[in-house]
Tab-separated table of N, CA and C and ligand atoms in Angstrom:
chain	number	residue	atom	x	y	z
Q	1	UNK	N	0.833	-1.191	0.000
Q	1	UNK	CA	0.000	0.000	0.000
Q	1	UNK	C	0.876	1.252	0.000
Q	2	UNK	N	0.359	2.090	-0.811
Q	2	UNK	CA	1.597	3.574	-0.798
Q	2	UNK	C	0.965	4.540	0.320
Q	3	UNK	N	1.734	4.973	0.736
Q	3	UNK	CA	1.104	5.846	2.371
Q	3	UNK	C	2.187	7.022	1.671
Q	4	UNK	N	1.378	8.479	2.014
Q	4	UNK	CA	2.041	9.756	1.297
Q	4	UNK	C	3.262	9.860	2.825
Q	5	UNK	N	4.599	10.411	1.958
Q	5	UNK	CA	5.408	11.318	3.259
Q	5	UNK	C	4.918	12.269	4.101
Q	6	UNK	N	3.846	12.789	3.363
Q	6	UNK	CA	3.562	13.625	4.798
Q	6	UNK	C	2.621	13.550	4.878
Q	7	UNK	N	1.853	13.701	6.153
Q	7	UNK	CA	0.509	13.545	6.405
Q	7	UNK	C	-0.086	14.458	7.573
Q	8	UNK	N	-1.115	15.225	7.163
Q	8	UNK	CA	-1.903	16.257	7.972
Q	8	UNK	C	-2.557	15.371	9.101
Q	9	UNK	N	-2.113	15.700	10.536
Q	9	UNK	CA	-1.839	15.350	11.804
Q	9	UNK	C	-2.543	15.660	13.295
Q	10	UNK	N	-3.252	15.649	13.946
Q	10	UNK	CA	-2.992	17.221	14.964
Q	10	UNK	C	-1.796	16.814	16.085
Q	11	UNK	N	-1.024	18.071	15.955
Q	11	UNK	CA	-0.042	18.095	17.083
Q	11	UNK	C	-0.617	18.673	18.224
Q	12	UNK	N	0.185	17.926	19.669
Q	12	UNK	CA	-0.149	17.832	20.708
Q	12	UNK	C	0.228	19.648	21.361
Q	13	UNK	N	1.511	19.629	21.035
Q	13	UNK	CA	2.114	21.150	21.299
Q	13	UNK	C	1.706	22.184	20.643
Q	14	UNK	N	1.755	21.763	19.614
Q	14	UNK	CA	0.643	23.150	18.439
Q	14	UNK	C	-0.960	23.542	18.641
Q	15	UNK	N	-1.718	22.512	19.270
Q	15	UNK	CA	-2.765	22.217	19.570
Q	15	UNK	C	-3.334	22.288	18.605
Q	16	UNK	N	-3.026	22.359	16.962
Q	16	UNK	CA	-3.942	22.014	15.667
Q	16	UNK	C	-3.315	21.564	14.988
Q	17	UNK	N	-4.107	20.779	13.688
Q	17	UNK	CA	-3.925	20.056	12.423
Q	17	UNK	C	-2.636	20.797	11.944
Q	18	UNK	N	-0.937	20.231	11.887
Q	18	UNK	CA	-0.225	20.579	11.131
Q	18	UNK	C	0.360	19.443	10.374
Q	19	UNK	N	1.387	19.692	9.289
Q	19	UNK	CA	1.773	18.978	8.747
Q	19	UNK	C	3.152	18.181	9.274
Q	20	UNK	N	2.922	16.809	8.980
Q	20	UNK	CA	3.870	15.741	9.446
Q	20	UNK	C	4.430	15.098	8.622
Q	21	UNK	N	6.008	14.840	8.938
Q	21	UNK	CA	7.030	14.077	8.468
Q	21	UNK	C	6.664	12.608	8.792
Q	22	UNK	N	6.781	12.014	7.903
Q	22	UNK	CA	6.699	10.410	8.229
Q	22	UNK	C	7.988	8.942	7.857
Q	23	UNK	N	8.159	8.473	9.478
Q	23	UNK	CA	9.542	7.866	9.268
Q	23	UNK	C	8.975	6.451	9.833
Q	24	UNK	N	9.852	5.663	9.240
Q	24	UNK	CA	9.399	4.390	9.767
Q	24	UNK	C	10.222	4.085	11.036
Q	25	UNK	N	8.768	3.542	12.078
Q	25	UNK	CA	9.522	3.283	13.543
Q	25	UNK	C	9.882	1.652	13.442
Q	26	UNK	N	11.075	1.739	14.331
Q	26	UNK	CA	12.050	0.357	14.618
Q	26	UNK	C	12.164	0.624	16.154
Q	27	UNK	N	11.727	-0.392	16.714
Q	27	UNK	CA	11.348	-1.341	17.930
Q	27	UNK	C	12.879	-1.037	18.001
Q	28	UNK	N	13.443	-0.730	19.507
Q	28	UNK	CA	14.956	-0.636	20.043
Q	28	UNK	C	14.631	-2.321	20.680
Q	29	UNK	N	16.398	-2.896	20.803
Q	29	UNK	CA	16.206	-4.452	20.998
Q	29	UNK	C	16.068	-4.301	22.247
Q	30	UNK	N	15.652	-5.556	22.750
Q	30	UNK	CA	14.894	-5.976	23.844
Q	30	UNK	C	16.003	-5.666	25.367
Q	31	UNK	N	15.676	-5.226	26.111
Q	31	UNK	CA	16.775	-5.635	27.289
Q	31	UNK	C	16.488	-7.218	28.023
Q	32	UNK	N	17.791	-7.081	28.267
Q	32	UNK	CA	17.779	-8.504	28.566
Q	32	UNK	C	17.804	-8.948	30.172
Q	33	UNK	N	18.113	-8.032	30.886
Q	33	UNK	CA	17.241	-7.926	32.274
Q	33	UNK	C	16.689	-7.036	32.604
Q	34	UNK	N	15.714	-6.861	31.654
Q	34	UNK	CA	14.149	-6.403	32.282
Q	34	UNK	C	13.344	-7.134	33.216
Q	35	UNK	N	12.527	-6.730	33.825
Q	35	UNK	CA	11.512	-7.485	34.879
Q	35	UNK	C	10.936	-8.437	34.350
Q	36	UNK	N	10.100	-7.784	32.966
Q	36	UNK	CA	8.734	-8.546	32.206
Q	36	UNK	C	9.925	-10.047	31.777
Q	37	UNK	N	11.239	-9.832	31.516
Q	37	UNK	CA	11.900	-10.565	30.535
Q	37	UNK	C	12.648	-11.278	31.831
Q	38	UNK	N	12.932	-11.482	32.621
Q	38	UNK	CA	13.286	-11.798	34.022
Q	38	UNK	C	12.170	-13.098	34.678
Q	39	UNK	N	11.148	-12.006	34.343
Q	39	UNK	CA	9.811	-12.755	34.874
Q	39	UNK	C	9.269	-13.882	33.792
Q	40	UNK	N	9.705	-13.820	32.393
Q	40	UNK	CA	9.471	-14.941	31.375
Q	40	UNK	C	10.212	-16.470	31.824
Q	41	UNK	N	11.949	-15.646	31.563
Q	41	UNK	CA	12.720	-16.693	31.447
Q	41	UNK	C	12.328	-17.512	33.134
Q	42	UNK	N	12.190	-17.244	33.948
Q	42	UNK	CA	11.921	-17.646	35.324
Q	42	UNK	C	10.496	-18.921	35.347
Q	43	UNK	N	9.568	-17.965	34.025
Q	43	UNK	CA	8.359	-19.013	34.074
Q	43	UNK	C	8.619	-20.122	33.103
Q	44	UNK	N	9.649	-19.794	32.082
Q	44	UNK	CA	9.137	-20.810	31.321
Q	44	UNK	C	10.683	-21.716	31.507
Q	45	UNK	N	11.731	-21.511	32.404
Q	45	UNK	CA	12.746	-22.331	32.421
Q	45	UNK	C	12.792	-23.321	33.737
Q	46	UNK	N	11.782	-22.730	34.596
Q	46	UNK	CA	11.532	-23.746	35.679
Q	46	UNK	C	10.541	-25.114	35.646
Q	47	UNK	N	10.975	-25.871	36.163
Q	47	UNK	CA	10.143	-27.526	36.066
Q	47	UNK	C	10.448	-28.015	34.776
Q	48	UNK	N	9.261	-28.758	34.575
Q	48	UNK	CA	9.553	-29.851	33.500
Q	48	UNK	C	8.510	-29.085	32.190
Q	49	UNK	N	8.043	-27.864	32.212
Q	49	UNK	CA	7.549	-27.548	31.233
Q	49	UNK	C	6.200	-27.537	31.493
Q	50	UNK	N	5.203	-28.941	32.114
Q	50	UNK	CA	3.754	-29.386	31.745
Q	50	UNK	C	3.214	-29.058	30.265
Q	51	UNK	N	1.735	-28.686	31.054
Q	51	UNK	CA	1.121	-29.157	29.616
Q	51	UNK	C	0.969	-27.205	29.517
Q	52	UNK	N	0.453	-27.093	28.506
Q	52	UNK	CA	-0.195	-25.337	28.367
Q	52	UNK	C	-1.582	-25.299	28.803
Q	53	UNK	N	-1.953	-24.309	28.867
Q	53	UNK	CA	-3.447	-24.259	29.550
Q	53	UNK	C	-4.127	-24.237	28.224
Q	54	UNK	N	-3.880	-22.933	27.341
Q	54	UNK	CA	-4.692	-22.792	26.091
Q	54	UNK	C	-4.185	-23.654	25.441
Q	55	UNK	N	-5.072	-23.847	23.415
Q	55	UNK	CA	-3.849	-24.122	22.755
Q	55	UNK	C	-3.284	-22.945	22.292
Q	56	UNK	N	-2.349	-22.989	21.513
Q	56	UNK	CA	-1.398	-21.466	20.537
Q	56	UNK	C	-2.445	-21.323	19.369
Q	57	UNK	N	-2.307	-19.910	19.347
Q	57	UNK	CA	-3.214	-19.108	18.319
Q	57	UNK	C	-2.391	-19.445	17.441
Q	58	UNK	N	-3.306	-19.220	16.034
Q	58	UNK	CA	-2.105	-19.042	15.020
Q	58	UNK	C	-1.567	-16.987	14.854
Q	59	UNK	N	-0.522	-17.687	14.169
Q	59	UNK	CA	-0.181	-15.734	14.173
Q	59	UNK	C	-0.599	-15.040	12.627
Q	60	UNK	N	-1.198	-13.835	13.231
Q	60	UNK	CA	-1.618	-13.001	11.916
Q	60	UNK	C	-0.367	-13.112	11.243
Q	61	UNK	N	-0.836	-12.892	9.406
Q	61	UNK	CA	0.387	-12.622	9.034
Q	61	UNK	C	0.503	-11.691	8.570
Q	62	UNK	N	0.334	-10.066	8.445
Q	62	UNK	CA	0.474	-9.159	8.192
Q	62	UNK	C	0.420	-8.543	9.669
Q	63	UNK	N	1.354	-7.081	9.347
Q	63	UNK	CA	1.512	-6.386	10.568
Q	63	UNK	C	0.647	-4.795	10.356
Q	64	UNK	N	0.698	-4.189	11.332
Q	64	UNK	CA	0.315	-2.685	11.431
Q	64	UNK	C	1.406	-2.296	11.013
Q	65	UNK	N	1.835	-1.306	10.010
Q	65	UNK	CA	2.460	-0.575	10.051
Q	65	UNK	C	2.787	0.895	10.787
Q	66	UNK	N	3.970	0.415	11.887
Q	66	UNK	CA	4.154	1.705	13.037
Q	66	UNK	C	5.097	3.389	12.297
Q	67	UNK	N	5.027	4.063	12.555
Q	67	UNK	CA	5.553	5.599	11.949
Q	67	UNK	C	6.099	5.867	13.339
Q	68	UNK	N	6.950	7.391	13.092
Q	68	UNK	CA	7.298	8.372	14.029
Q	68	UNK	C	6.845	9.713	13.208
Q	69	UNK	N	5.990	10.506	13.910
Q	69	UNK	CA	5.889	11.647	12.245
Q	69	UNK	C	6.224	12.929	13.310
Q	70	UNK	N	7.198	13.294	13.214
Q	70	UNK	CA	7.469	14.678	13.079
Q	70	UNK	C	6.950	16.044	12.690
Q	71	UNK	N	6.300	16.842	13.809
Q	71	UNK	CA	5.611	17.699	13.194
Q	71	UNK	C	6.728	19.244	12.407
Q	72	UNK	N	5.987	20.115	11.691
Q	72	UNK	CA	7.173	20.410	10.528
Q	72	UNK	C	7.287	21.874	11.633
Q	73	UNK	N	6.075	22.547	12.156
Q	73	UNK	CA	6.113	23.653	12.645
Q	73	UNK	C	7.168	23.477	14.126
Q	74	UNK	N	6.939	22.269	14.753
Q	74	UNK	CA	7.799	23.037	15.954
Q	74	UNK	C	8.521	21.387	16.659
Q	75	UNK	N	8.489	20.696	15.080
Q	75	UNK	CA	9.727	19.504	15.561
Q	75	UNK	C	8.789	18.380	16.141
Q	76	UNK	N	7.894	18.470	17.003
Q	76	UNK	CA	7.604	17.434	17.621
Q	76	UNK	C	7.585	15.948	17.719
Q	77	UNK	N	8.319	15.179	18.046
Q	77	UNK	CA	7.792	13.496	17.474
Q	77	UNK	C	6.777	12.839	18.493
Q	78	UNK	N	6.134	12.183	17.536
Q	78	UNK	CA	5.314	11.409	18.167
Q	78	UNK	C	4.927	9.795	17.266
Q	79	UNK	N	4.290	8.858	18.020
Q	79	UNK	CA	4.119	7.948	17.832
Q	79	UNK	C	2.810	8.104	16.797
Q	80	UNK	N	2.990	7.393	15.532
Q	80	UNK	CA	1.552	7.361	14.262
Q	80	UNK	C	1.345	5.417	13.875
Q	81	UNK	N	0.508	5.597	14.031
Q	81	UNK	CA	0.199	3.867	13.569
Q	81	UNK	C	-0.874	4.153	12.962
Q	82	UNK	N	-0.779	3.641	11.816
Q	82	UNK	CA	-2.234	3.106	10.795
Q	82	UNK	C	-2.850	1.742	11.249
Q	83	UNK	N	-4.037	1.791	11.613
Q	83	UNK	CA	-4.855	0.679	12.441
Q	83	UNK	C	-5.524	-0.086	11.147
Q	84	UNK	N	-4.428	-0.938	10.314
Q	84	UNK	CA	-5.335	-1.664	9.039
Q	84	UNK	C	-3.868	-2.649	8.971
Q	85	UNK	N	-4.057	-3.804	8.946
Q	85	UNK	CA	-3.093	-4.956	8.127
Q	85	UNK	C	-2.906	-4.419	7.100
Q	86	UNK	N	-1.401	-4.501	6.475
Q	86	UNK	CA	-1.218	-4.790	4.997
Q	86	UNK	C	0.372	-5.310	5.346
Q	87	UNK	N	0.433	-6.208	3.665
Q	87	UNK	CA	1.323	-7.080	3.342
Q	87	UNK	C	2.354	-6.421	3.295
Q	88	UNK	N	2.569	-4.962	2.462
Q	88	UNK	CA	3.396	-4.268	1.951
Q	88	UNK	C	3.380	-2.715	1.998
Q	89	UNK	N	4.297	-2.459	2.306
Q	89	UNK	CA	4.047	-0.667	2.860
Q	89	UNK	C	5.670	0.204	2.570
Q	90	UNK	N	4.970	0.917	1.294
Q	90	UNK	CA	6.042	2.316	0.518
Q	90	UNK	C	5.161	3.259	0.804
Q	91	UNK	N	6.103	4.389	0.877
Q	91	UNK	CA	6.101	5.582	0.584
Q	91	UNK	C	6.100	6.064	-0.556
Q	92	UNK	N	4.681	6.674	-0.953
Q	92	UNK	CA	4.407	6.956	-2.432
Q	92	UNK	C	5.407	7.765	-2.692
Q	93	UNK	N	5.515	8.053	-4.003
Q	93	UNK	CA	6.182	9.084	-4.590
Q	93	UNK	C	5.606	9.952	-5.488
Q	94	UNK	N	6.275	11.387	-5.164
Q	94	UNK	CA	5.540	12.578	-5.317
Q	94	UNK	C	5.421	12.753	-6.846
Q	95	UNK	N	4.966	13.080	-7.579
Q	95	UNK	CA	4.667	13.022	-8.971
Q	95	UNK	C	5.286	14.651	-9.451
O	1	ZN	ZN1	3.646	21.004	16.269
């Protein structure tokens, strides 16, 4: 799906509709003693395993595509997610 570079927004600091830069967000890697990640390896490396309670879902296979969009008037970043699956995701180009 082509998603335009910039996209009319409302900023939080501006308090109206300005125009936004759009960058693709990347997940920073995981820490590796975190609590939540502390508290995994602890559940799932102790005993003999058993049985699972549920069974496993299957996993969607398309993702949300996550942004950072930058507002143009006074810098701001913030978090943008488009709330729709798709397979494939460019940045149109301007004609
Ligand atoms: Zn702004």
């Amino acid at each position: 799906m082509n998603i335009p570079k910039n996209i009319k927004t409302y900023c939080k600091k501006c308090k109206k509709h300005t125009d936004h830069k759009l960058k693709q967000f990347k997940p920073a890697a995981a820490r590796a003693v975190s609590k939540g990640q502390r508290k995994h390896l602890f559940k799932t490396k102790q005993g003999y395993g058993g049985k699972s309670k549920f069974p496993k879902q299957p996993k969607k296979q398309n993702k949300k595509p996550a942004f950072l969009a930058e507002c143009v008037v006074c810098h701001q970043i913030c978090y943008f997610i488009i709330p729709k699956r798709m397979k494939k995701m460019e940045f149109a180009e301007k004609k």
